[in-house]
Amino acid sequence: MKHLRLIQRAIEHGDRIALSTDREQYTYNEVVDRSSQIAAAILDSAPTPSDDLAESRVAYLVPAGFDYVATQWGIWRAGGIALPLSLSATEKELEYALAACDSCMVLSTDELAPRLSGLAQRIGINHLVIDPIAESSRDQLPTIDPDRAAMILYTSGTTSKPKGVVTTHACIEQQIKSLIQAWHWNADDCIPLFLPMHHIHGIINIMSCALWAGAKIEVHPRFDVDAIFKRVSEDAYTVFMAVPTIYVKMIETLESISPSERDSVIGGFSKMRLMVSGSAALPVSVHRQWTDLTGQKLLERYGMTEIGMALSNPYQGQRRPGSVGLPLPGVEIRLYGDDGQTIQSEDVAGEIQVRGANVFREYYGRAEATKESFIDGWFRTGDVAVLEKGYYRILGRTSIDIIKSGGYKLSALEIEATLLDHPAICQCAVVGVADETWGECVAAAIVLQKNQTVELDDLRSWCKERISAYKIPRRMLIVDDLPRNAMGKVTKPDVTKLFQ
Ligand code: MCA
Ligand code: AMP
């Protein structure tokens, strides 16, 4: 049996510590062994038990940590496509995620089982709880070709419902190897993991890179600034990766704690070999404040679910605030103008387009959307950038309907569709409004049905049952009509102005 490279490397890392929490730690051997037990149990309980899942979709709702890695690798080793579900998803969102990619099975821990058992029964898919899985029932697991599909991650965007981004093992491997090389990952590294595990920032940049390198991941159930600061002041970490909102929150906390505590936390930060920011624009002011406080120059990089990481400031060399640097190893970048020509000179804005082995295979079941997202083999990111003195700088996005809040990519259209389901709402427009902490904050202008009223707090509670908390509009306005142009079309820039 030939193993996937990530698993083979884990076998070689053997008795090193792969993951730790405040109570337990697990070696690479333990993770590999557990993943083979889970793989065998998946194959035994598949709708048609077989020796290979052959790219069937297997979803899982498992918190970050030992169980998460063993489950993801278990699905891969059984030949399936791993589909991580969001811990903050509502039942409706879970149902959509399971149905839209035709999952044959869903796995969960015992603790999270109540969130899935009724749903799985209702939609008629197997639900396997991993805790009771014991000995492996199989000597052999299938050999997995690297060109097989490995993972589906949902990404929100220019369509109302999220699309499932399908990546292959080869693609994931390329994404990992590029970062290992560019950011000098090594077996002596230790990194905290507190980001959600249904997006690539947590899955690839942190978890998979660390495990590829033989490094140690310290798992936190969520981002808790006090818990992180305690460990930073104990010099626990060599590498740190977070979204800009987290740096803003850490600056606020650093400014509010006692001088002695602050000195010890800053000591820990200043000794790290690498601190990275990404998933959303890092304001220049935050970049500078962080350097002033800790002496660390944050390395800002740019990526996307469909392509992994594409651009990065250098590990050695100038890390320029406000810029996302240069193409990562193995990634080809071009800027594409409105005139359909590749931009050849600096200081001219164009869409970032990407080519390379890092690029995803398809949007699951959406052949048309997949086709439209490529031009001559280049993936169209929808992000606009400019090349300035050799470094790329992001200027914005081509679609106003994509909102980035707290590092999450949100679809204004999805939130609008949810609001429109409310019986009192007749029309609405959702926009992202600039916000110092969250980057953008979700705002909704709402027109009510005739003779209807609604309490905004009630509306928020109503949304809470339908969409994840981070998608719920923080700001809402009831208006008589939405701003429109001469053709009667809603003008979102004018909607944004309503909140300024
Ligand atoms: C939460 N709150 C918000 C938002 N989210 N308010 C405004 N806008 C928001 N987006 C409110 C809550 O309602 C609550 O308010 C209070 O803030 C605290 O909420 P909580 O959820 O506890 O916040 P947190 O735990 O501090 O979370 C902040 C966070 C989280 C850690 C920054 O948003 C996060 O993990 N973001 C990372 C997402 C990520 O990994 N993205 C990567 C995607 P109240 O107290 O009033 O109820 S991958 C990607 O983008 C690409 C590929 C890339 O390049 O990486
Ligand atoms: P996602 O679909 O969640 O993978 O989000 C990808 C999007 O995040 C990109 O298309 C960009 O719009 C945004 N993004 C990621 N990193 C950066 C960055 N450093 N600066 C600005 N935008 C970023």
Coordinates of C-alpha atoms and ligand atoms in Angstrom, one line a residue:
M1 CA 0.0 0.0 0.0
K2 CA 1.5 3.3 -1.1
H3 CA 0.6 6.3 1.2
L4 CA -0.3 9.8 0.3
R5 CA 2.8 12.0 0.9
L6 CA 1.4 13.8 3.9
I7 CA 0.6 10.5 5.6
Q8 CA 4.0 9.0 4.6
R9 CA 5.7 12.0 6.1
A10 CA 3.6 11.7 9.3
I11 CA 4.7 8.0 9.6
E12 CA 8.3 9.2 9.3
H13 CA 7.7 11.8 12.1
G14 CA 6.8 8.9 14.3
D15 CA 7.0 9.7 18.0
R16 CA 7.3 13.4 17.7
I17 CA 4.4 15.4 19.1
A18 CA 2.0 16.4 16.4
L19 CA -0.8 18.1 18.4
S20 CA -1.3 19.3 22.0
T21 CA -4.0 20.9 24.0
D22 CA -3.9 22.2 27.6
R23 CA -4.6 18.6 28.7
E24 CA -3.3 16.1 26.2
Q25 CA -0.7 15.6 23.5
Y26 CA -0.6 13.2 20.6
T27 CA 2.3 11.8 18.5
Y28 CA 2.3 11.5 14.8
N29 CA 2.1 7.7 15.2
E30 CA -1.1 8.1 17.2
V31 CA -2.7 10.3 14.5
V32 CA -1.7 7.9 11.7
D33 CA -3.0 4.8 13.7
R34 CA -6.3 6.6 14.6
S35 CA -6.8 7.6 10.9
S36 CA -6.5 4.0 9.8
Q37 CA -9.1 2.9 12.3
I38 CA -11.4 5.6 11.1
A39 CA -10.7 4.8 7.4
A40 CA -11.7 1.2 8.1
A41 CA -14.8 2.1 9.9
I42 CA -15.8 4.5 7.1
L43 CA -15.4 1.7 4.5
D44 CA -17.4 -0.7 6.6
S45 CA -20.3 1.6 7.1
A46 CA -20.4 3.2 3.6
P47 CA -23.9 2.8 2.0
T48 CA -22.3 0.0 -0.1
P49 CA -19.4 -1.3 2.0
S50 CA -16.4 -1.6 -0.3
D51 CA -12.6 -1.4 -0.4
D52 CA -12.4 2.1 -1.8
L53 CA -14.8 5.0 -1.5
A54 CA -13.8 6.2 -5.0
E55 CA -14.2 9.9 -4.4
S56 CA -17.5 9.7 -2.5
R57 CA -18.1 12.8 -0.4
V58 CA -17.8 12.4 3.3
A59 CA -18.6 15.3 5.5
Y60 CA -17.5 15.8 9.1
L61 CA -18.3 18.0 12.0
V62 CA -15.4 17.7 14.3
P63 CA -13.6 20.4 16.4
A64 CA -10.0 21.3 15.6
G65 CA -7.4 18.8 17.1
F66 CA -6.5 15.1 17.1
D67 CA -10.0 13.9 16.1
Y68 CA -10.1 16.4 13.3
V69 CA -6.8 15.3 11.7
A70 CA -7.6 11.6 12.2
T71 CA -11.0 12.1 10.6
Q72 CA -9.7 14.1 7.6
W73 CA -6.9 11.6 7.0
G74 CA -9.3 8.7 7.6
I75 CA -11.6 9.9 4.9
W76 CA -8.6 10.4 2.5
R77 CA -7.2 6.9 3.4
A78 CA -10.6 5.4 2.6
G79 CA -10.5 7.1 -0.8
G80 CA -13.2 9.7 -0.1
I81 CA -13.4 13.5 -0.5
A82 CA -13.2 15.2 2.9
L83 CA -15.8 17.9 3.4
P84 CA -15.3 19.8 6.7
L85 CA -18.5 21.4 8.1
S86 CA -18.5 24.7 10.0
L87 CA -18.9 24.4 13.7
S88 CA -20.9 27.7 13.6
A89 CA -23.3 26.6 10.8
T90 CA -27.0 26.5 11.5
E91 CA -29.0 23.4 10.7
K92 CA -30.1 24.9 7.4
E93 CA -26.5 25.6 6.4
L94 CA -25.5 22.1 7.4
E95 CA -28.3 20.6 5.3
Y96 CA -27.3 22.7 2.3
A97 CA -23.6 21.7 2.7
L98 CA -24.5 18.0 2.9
A99 CA -27.0 18.0 0.1
A100 CA -25.2 20.3 -2.4
C101 CA -22.3 17.9 -2.7
D102 CA -24.3 14.7 -2.4
S103 CA -22.5 13.5 0.8
C104 CA -22.8 9.8 1.2
M105 CA -22.0 10.0 4.9
V106 CA -21.3 12.4 7.8
L107 CA -19.0 11.8 10.7
S108 CA -19.0 13.6 14.0
T109 CA -17.7 13.3 17.5
D110 CA -20.1 12.1 20.2
E111 CA -20.4 15.6 21.6
L112 CA -21.5 17.1 18.3
A113 CA -23.7 14.1 17.3
P114 CA -27.0 15.7 18.5
R115 CA -26.5 18.5 15.9
L116 CA -26.5 15.9 13.1
S117 CA -28.5 12.8 14.0
G118 CA -32.0 14.2 13.2
L119 CA -30.7 15.9 10.1
A120 CA -28.9 12.9 8.7
Q121 CA -32.0 10.7 9.3
R122 CA -34.2 13.3 7.6
I123 CA -32.1 13.5 4.5
G124 CA -31.3 9.9 4.5
I125 CA -27.5 9.7 4.9
N126 CA -25.4 7.6 7.2
H127 CA -24.1 9.3 10.4
L128 CA -21.0 7.7 11.9
V129 CA -19.9 8.8 15.4
I130 CA -16.1 8.4 15.7
D131 CA -15.7 8.0 19.4
P132 CA -16.6 4.3 19.7
I133 CA -14.4 3.3 16.7
A134 CA -11.8 0.9 18.1
E135 CA -9.5 -1.6 16.4
S136 CA -9.0 -1.3 12.6
S137 CA -11.0 -4.0 10.8
R138 CA -8.7 -4.0 7.7
D139 CA -5.1 -4.8 7.0
Q140 CA -5.1 -2.9 3.7
L141 CA -6.4 0.5 2.7
P142 CA -6.6 1.6 -0.9
T143 CA -3.7 3.3 -2.7
I144 CA -4.8 6.9 -3.4
D145 CA -3.7 8.5 -6.7
P146 CA -2.6 12.1 -6.1
D147 CA -4.8 13.3 -8.9
R148 CA -7.9 12.2 -7.1
A149 CA -10.2 14.8 -5.5
A150 CA -9.4 15.2 -1.8
M151 CA -11.4 18.1 -0.4
I152 CA -14.4 20.3 -0.9
L153 CA -14.6 23.6 0.9
Y154 CA -17.6 25.9 0.5
T155 CA -16.9 29.4 -0.5
S156 CA -19.3 32.3 -0.7
G157 CA -19.2 34.7 -3.5
T158 CA -21.0 36.0 -6.5
T159 CA -23.8 33.5 -6.3
S160 CA -26.5 33.4 -3.6
K161 CA -25.5 29.9 -2.3
P162 CA -21.9 28.9 -1.5
K163 CA -20.0 26.9 -4.1
G164 CA -18.0 23.7 -3.3
V165 CA -14.4 24.2 -4.3
V166 CA -12.9 20.8 -5.2
T167 CA -9.1 20.3 -4.8
T168 CA -7.1 17.2 -5.5
H169 CA -4.4 15.7 -3.3
A170 CA -1.7 16.9 -5.8
C171 CA -3.1 20.4 -5.5
I172 CA -3.1 20.4 -1.7
E173 CA 0.4 19.0 -1.7
Q174 CA 1.6 21.8 -4.0
Q175 CA -0.1 24.4 -1.8
I176 CA 1.7 23.0 1.3
K177 CA 5.1 22.6 -0.4
S178 CA 5.0 26.1 -1.7
L179 CA 4.5 27.5 1.9
I180 CA 7.0 25.1 3.5
Q181 CA 9.7 26.5 1.1
A182 CA 8.7 30.1 1.2
W183 CA 8.2 30.4 5.0
H184 CA 10.9 28.0 6.1
W185 CA 8.7 25.6 8.0
N186 CA 10.7 23.1 10.0
A187 CA 10.3 20.3 12.6
D188 CA 11.2 22.6 15.5
D189 CA 8.3 24.9 14.9
C190 CA 5.3 25.2 17.2
I191 CA 2.2 27.1 16.1
P192 CA -1.1 27.9 17.9
L193 CA -4.3 26.9 16.0
F194 CA -7.5 28.9 16.9
L195 CA -9.0 29.6 13.5
P196 CA -12.1 27.8 12.1
M197 CA -11.4 24.5 10.4
H198 CA -13.6 24.8 7.4
H199 CA -11.3 27.2 5.5
I200 CA -7.8 26.9 4.1
H201 CA -6.2 29.4 6.5
G202 CA -6.6 26.9 9.3
I203 CA -6.6 23.7 7.3
I204 CA -3.7 24.3 4.9
N205 CA -1.6 27.2 6.0
I206 CA -1.5 26.1 9.7
M207 CA -2.5 22.5 10.2
S208 CA -1.3 20.8 7.0
C209 CA 2.0 22.8 6.7
A210 CA 2.8 22.1 10.4
L211 CA 2.1 18.4 10.0
W212 CA 4.1 18.1 6.8
A213 CA 7.1 19.7 8.5
G214 CA 6.9 17.5 11.6
A215 CA 6.1 20.5 13.8
K216 CA 3.8 20.8 16.8
I217 CA 0.4 22.4 16.7
E218 CA -1.1 23.7 20.0
V219 CA -4.9 23.5 19.6
H220 CA -7.2 26.1 21.1
P221 CA -11.0 25.6 21.0
R222 CA -11.4 29.3 19.8
F223 CA -9.5 32.5 19.7
D224 CA -9.2 33.5 23.4
V225 CA -6.8 36.4 23.7
D226 CA -6.0 35.7 27.4
A227 CA -5.1 32.0 26.8
I228 CA -3.0 32.9 23.8
F229 CA -1.1 35.7 25.6
K230 CA -0.4 33.4 28.5
R231 CA 1.3 30.9 26.1
V232 CA 3.0 33.6 24.1
S233 CA 4.6 35.0 27.3
E234 CA 5.8 31.4 28.0
D235 CA 7.6 31.5 24.6
A236 CA 5.5 28.5 23.5
Y237 CA 5.4 29.4 19.8
T238 CA 7.9 30.0 16.9
V239 CA 5.2 30.8 14.3
F240 CA 1.9 32.7 14.5
M241 CA -0.8 33.1 11.8
A242 CA -3.9 35.1 12.1
V243 CA -6.4 37.3 10.3
P244 CA -6.1 41.1 10.6
T245 CA -9.1 41.3 13.0
I246 CA -7.1 39.2 15.5
Y247 CA -4.1 41.5 15.3
V248 CA -6.5 44.5 16.0
K249 CA -7.9 42.7 18.9
M250 CA -4.5 41.8 20.3
I251 CA -3.3 45.4 20.0
E252 CA -6.3 46.5 22.0
T253 CA -5.6 44.0 24.7
L254 CA -1.9 44.8 24.8
E255 CA -2.8 48.4 25.3
S256 CA -5.1 47.5 28.2
I257 CA -3.0 45.1 30.3
S258 CA -0.4 46.0 33.0
P259 CA 3.1 47.0 31.9
S260 CA 4.7 43.9 33.4
E261 CA 2.2 41.6 31.7
R262 CA 2.6 43.5 28.5
D263 CA 6.5 43.2 28.6
S264 CA 6.2 39.5 29.0
V265 CA 3.7 39.0 26.2
I266 CA 5.7 41.3 23.9
G267 CA 8.9 39.3 24.8
G268 CA 7.2 36.2 23.5
F269 CA 6.0 37.8 20.3
S270 CA 9.3 39.4 19.5
K271 CA 11.1 36.1 19.7
M272 CA 9.0 34.3 17.2
R273 CA 10.6 33.5 13.9
L274 CA 7.6 34.4 11.8
M275 CA 4.2 36.2 12.2
V276 CA 1.8 36.1 9.2
S277 CA -1.3 38.0 8.4
G278 CA -3.8 37.2 5.7
S279 CA -7.4 36.4 4.6
A280 CA -8.2 40.1 4.4
A281 CA -6.3 43.4 3.9
L282 CA -4.0 44.3 6.8
P283 CA -4.3 48.0 7.2
V284 CA -0.9 49.8 7.0
S285 CA -1.7 51.4 10.4
V286 CA -2.1 48.0 12.1
H287 CA 1.1 46.7 10.4
R288 CA 3.0 49.6 11.8
Q289 CA 1.4 49.5 15.2
W290 CA 2.3 45.8 15.5
T291 CA 5.9 46.5 14.6
D292 CA 6.1 49.5 17.1
L293 CA 4.7 47.3 19.9
T294 CA 6.6 44.0 19.3
G295 CA 9.4 44.7 16.9
Q296 CA 7.9 42.0 14.6
K297 CA 7.3 42.9 10.9
L298 CA 4.2 41.0 10.0
L299 CA 4.4 39.0 6.7
E300 CA 1.3 39.7 4.8
R301 CA 0.2 37.3 2.1
Y302 CA -2.7 36.8 -0.3
G303 CA -4.7 33.7 -1.1
M304 CA -8.1 32.3 -1.9
T305 CA -9.9 29.0 -1.4
E306 CA -9.6 28.1 -5.1
I307 CA -5.9 28.6 -5.3
G308 CA -4.4 28.4 -1.8
M309 CA -1.7 31.0 -1.2
A310 CA -0.6 33.0 -4.3
L311 CA 1.3 36.1 -3.2
S312 CA 3.5 36.7 -0.2
N313 CA 5.9 39.2 1.2
P314 CA 9.3 37.6 1.5
Y315 CA 10.6 35.7 4.5
Q316 CA 13.9 37.4 4.0
G317 CA 13.9 40.9 2.6
Q318 CA 11.5 43.8 2.7
R319 CA 8.0 43.2 4.1
R320 CA 6.2 46.2 2.8
P321 CA 3.1 47.4 4.7
G322 CA 0.0 47.5 2.5
S323 CA 1.4 45.1 -0.1
V324 CA 1.1 41.4 -0.6
G325 CA 4.5 40.9 -2.2
L326 CA 5.5 38.4 -4.9
P327 CA 4.3 35.1 -6.4
L328 CA 4.9 32.1 -4.2
P329 CA 7.0 29.2 -5.5
G330 CA 5.1 27.3 -8.3
V331 CA 2.5 30.1 -8.7
E332 CA 2.1 32.1 -11.9
I333 CA 0.4 35.5 -11.6
R334 CA -0.8 37.9 -14.3
L335 CA -2.8 41.1 -14.1
Y336 CA -5.5 41.3 -16.6
G337 CA -6.9 44.6 -18.0
D338 CA -10.5 45.5 -18.8
D339 CA -9.3 45.5 -22.5
G340 CA -8.7 41.8 -22.4
Q341 CA -4.9 42.2 -22.4
T342 CA -2.3 41.2 -19.9
I343 CA -0.9 44.2 -18.2
Q344 CA 2.8 44.5 -18.9
S345 CA 3.8 47.6 -16.9
E346 CA 3.8 48.7 -13.2
D347 CA 1.2 51.0 -11.7
V348 CA -1.6 49.8 -13.9
A349 CA -4.5 48.1 -12.2
G350 CA -5.9 44.8 -13.3
E351 CA -7.6 41.6 -12.2
I352 CA -5.3 39.0 -10.5
Q353 CA -5.3 35.8 -12.5
V354 CA -3.5 32.7 -11.4
R355 CA -2.1 29.5 -13.0
G356 CA -0.3 26.6 -11.5
A357 CA -0.6 23.2 -9.8
N358 CA -2.0 24.9 -6.8
V359 CA -5.3 25.8 -8.6
F360 CA -8.5 23.9 -7.8
R361 CA -10.1 21.4 -10.1
E362 CA -13.7 22.5 -10.2
Y363 CA -16.8 23.9 -8.4
Y364 CA -18.6 20.7 -7.4
G365 CA -21.5 20.0 -9.8
R366 CA -21.2 23.5 -11.4
A367 CA -19.5 23.0 -14.7
E368 CA -20.7 26.3 -16.1
A369 CA -19.4 28.3 -13.1
T370 CA -16.1 26.5 -13.3
K371 CA -15.8 27.3 -17.0
E372 CA -16.6 30.9 -16.4
S373 CA -14.0 31.3 -13.7
F374 CA -11.1 30.5 -16.1
I375 CA -9.8 32.4 -19.1
D376 CA -7.2 30.7 -21.3
G377 CA -6.3 28.4 -18.4
W378 CA -5.9 31.3 -15.9
F379 CA -8.2 31.4 -12.8
R380 CA -10.0 34.7 -12.5
T381 CA -9.8 35.7 -8.8
G382 CA -12.1 38.8 -9.0
D383 CA -9.4 40.7 -7.0
V384 CA -7.9 43.8 -8.5
A385 CA -4.3 44.7 -7.9
V386 CA -1.4 46.8 -9.1
L387 CA 2.3 46.0 -9.3
E388 CA 4.4 48.7 -7.6
K389 CA 8.2 48.6 -7.4
G390 CA 8.1 44.8 -7.8
Y391 CA 5.4 44.1 -5.2
Y392 CA 1.7 43.5 -5.7
R393 CA -0.8 45.7 -3.9
I394 CA -4.5 44.7 -3.7
L395 CA -6.9 47.5 -4.5
G396 CA -10.2 45.8 -4.1
R397 CA -12.6 43.4 -5.7
T398 CA -14.5 43.4 -9.0
S399 CA -17.7 42.4 -7.2
I400 CA -19.4 44.6 -4.6
D401 CA -21.4 41.6 -3.5
I402 CA -18.4 40.0 -1.8
I403 CA -17.9 41.1 1.8
K404 CA -14.8 40.3 4.0
S405 CA -15.6 40.4 7.6
G406 CA -13.3 39.1 10.4
G407 CA -11.5 37.2 7.6
Y408 CA -14.6 35.4 6.5
K409 CA -15.7 35.8 2.8
L410 CA -19.5 36.5 2.8
S411 CA -22.0 36.8 0.0
A412 CA -24.2 39.8 0.1
L413 CA -26.6 37.9 -2.1
E414 CA -26.9 35.0 0.3
I415 CA -27.7 37.3 3.2
E416 CA -30.2 39.2 1.1
A417 CA -31.9 35.9 0.1
T418 CA -32.2 35.0 3.8
L419 CA -33.6 38.4 4.8
L420 CA -36.2 38.2 1.9
D421 CA -37.6 35.0 3.4
H422 CA -38.8 37.1 6.4
P423 CA -42.5 37.7 6.0
A424 CA -42.2 41.4 6.9
I425 CA -39.4 42.2 4.4
C426 CA -40.3 43.3 0.9
Q427 CA -36.8 44.4 -0.4
C428 CA -33.3 44.7 0.9
A429 CA -29.7 45.4 0.0
V430 CA -26.7 44.1 1.9
V431 CA -23.3 45.8 1.7
G432 CA -20.0 45.7 3.5
V433 CA -19.2 48.9 5.4
A434 CA -15.6 49.7 6.4
D435 CA -14.9 48.8 10.0
E436 CA -11.6 49.2 12.0
T437 CA -11.9 45.9 13.8
W438 CA -13.7 43.6 11.3
G439 CA -12.4 45.1 8.0
E440 CA -15.9 45.2 6.8
C441 CA -19.1 44.9 8.8
V442 CA -22.3 43.5 7.2
A443 CA -25.0 46.2 6.8
A444 CA -28.5 45.8 5.5
A445 CA -31.0 48.4 4.2
I446 CA -34.5 47.0 4.5
V447 CA -37.8 48.0 3.0
L448 CA -40.8 46.5 4.8
Q449 CA -44.0 45.1 3.4
K450 CA -46.9 47.6 3.6
N451 CA -48.3 48.0 7.1
Q452 CA -45.6 45.7 8.6
T453 CA -43.2 46.4 11.4
V454 CA -40.2 44.5 12.7
E455 CA -38.0 44.8 15.8
L456 CA -34.3 44.7 14.7
D457 CA -33.4 42.5 17.6
D458 CA -36.1 40.0 16.7
L459 CA -34.9 40.1 13.1
R460 CA -31.4 39.3 14.3
S461 CA -32.7 36.3 16.3
W462 CA -34.6 35.2 13.3
C463 CA -31.5 35.3 11.2
K464 CA -29.6 33.4 13.8
E465 CA -31.7 30.3 13.1
R466 CA -30.8 30.5 9.4
I467 CA -27.3 31.8 8.9
S468 CA -24.0 31.6 10.9
A469 CA -23.6 34.4 13.4
Y470 CA -20.7 36.0 11.5
K471 CA -23.1 36.6 8.5
I472 CA -25.8 38.4 10.4
P473 CA -26.0 42.1 9.6
R474 CA -24.6 44.1 12.5
R475 CA -26.1 47.3 11.1
M476 CA -29.6 47.5 9.8
L477 CA -31.7 50.4 8.6
I478 CA -35.4 50.4 7.7
V479 CA -35.8 52.7 4.6
D480 CA -38.8 53.7 2.5
D481 CA -37.0 52.7 -0.7
L482 CA -33.6 51.6 -1.8
P483 CA -31.3 54.0 -3.7
R484 CA -31.7 53.3 -7.4
N485 CA -30.2 54.6 -10.7
A486 CA -32.2 56.0 -13.6
M487 CA -32.9 52.4 -14.8
G488 CA -34.4 51.5 -11.4
K489 CA -31.5 49.3 -10.5
V490 CA -30.4 49.3 -6.8
T491 CA -27.0 51.2 -6.5
K492 CA -25.0 49.5 -3.8
P493 CA -22.4 52.3 -3.5
D494 CA -25.4 54.5 -2.5
V495 CA -26.6 51.9 -0.1
T496 CA -23.2 51.9 1.5
K497 CA -23.5 55.7 1.9
L498 CA -26.6 55.3 4.0
F499 CA -24.4 53.8 6.7
Q500 CA -21.7 56.5 6.7
Ligands
MCA1 C1 -18.4 38.3 15.5 N1 -18.9 39.5 15.9 C2 -18.9 40.3 14.9 C3 -18.4 39.6 13.8 N2 -18.1 38.3 14.2 N3 -19.2 41.6 14.7 C4 -19.1 42.2 13.5 N4 -18.6 41.5 12.5 C5 -18.3 40.2 12.5 N5 -17.8 39.6 11.5 C6 -19.3 39.8 17.2 C7 -20.1 38.7 17.9 O1 -21.5 38.8 17.5 C8 -19.9 39.0 19.3 O2 -20.7 40.1 19.7 C9 -18.4 39.4 19.3 O3 -18.2 40.0 18.0 C10 -17.5 38.3 19.6 O4 -17.9 37.2 18.8 P1 -17.0 36.0 18.6 O5 -17.5 35.1 17.5 O6 -16.7 35.4 19.9 O7 -15.7 36.7 18.0 P2 -14.3 36.1 18.1 O8 -14.2 34.8 18.7 O9 -13.4 37.2 18.7 O10 -14.0 35.9 16.5 C11 -13.3 36.8 15.8 C12 -12.4 36.0 14.9 C13 -13.3 35.1 14.0 C14 -11.5 35.1 15.8 C15 -11.6 37.0 14.2 O11 -14.1 35.9 13.3 C16 -12.4 34.3 13.1 O12 -12.0 33.2 13.5 N6 -12.1 34.7 11.9 C17 -11.3 34.0 11.0 C18 -12.0 33.5 9.8 C19 -11.0 32.7 8.9 O13 -10.3 31.8 9.3 N7 -11.0 33.1 7.6 C20 -10.1 32.5 6.7 C21 -10.9 32.1 5.4 P3 -21.6 40.1 21.0 O14 -20.6 39.9 22.1 O15 -22.2 41.4 21.0 O16 -22.5 38.9 20.7 S1 -9.8 31.4 4.2 C22 -9.3 32.8 3.4 O17 -9.8 33.8 3.6 C23 -8.3 32.8 2.3 C24 -8.0 31.6 1.6 C25 -7.0 33.3 3.0 O18 -6.4 34.1 2.3 O19 -6.7 32.9 4.1
AMP2 P1 -11.7 33.0 0.6 O1 -12.7 32.8 -0.5 O2 -12.3 32.9 1.9 O3 -10.6 32.1 0.4 O4 -11.2 34.5 0.5 C1 -10.3 34.9 -0.5 C2 -10.4 36.3 -0.6 O5 -9.8 37.0 0.6 C3 -9.5 36.9 -1.7 O6 -10.2 36.7 -3.0 C4 -9.3 38.3 -1.3 O7 -10.4 39.1 -1.7 C5 -9.2 38.2 0.2 N1 -7.8 38.3 0.7 C6 -7.1 37.2 1.2 N2 -5.9 37.7 1.6 C7 -5.9 39.0 1.4 C8 -5.0 40.1 1.7 N3 -3.8 39.9 2.2 N4 -5.3 41.4 1.3 C9 -6.6 41.6 0.8 N5 -7.5 40.7 0.5 C10 -7.1 39.4 0.8

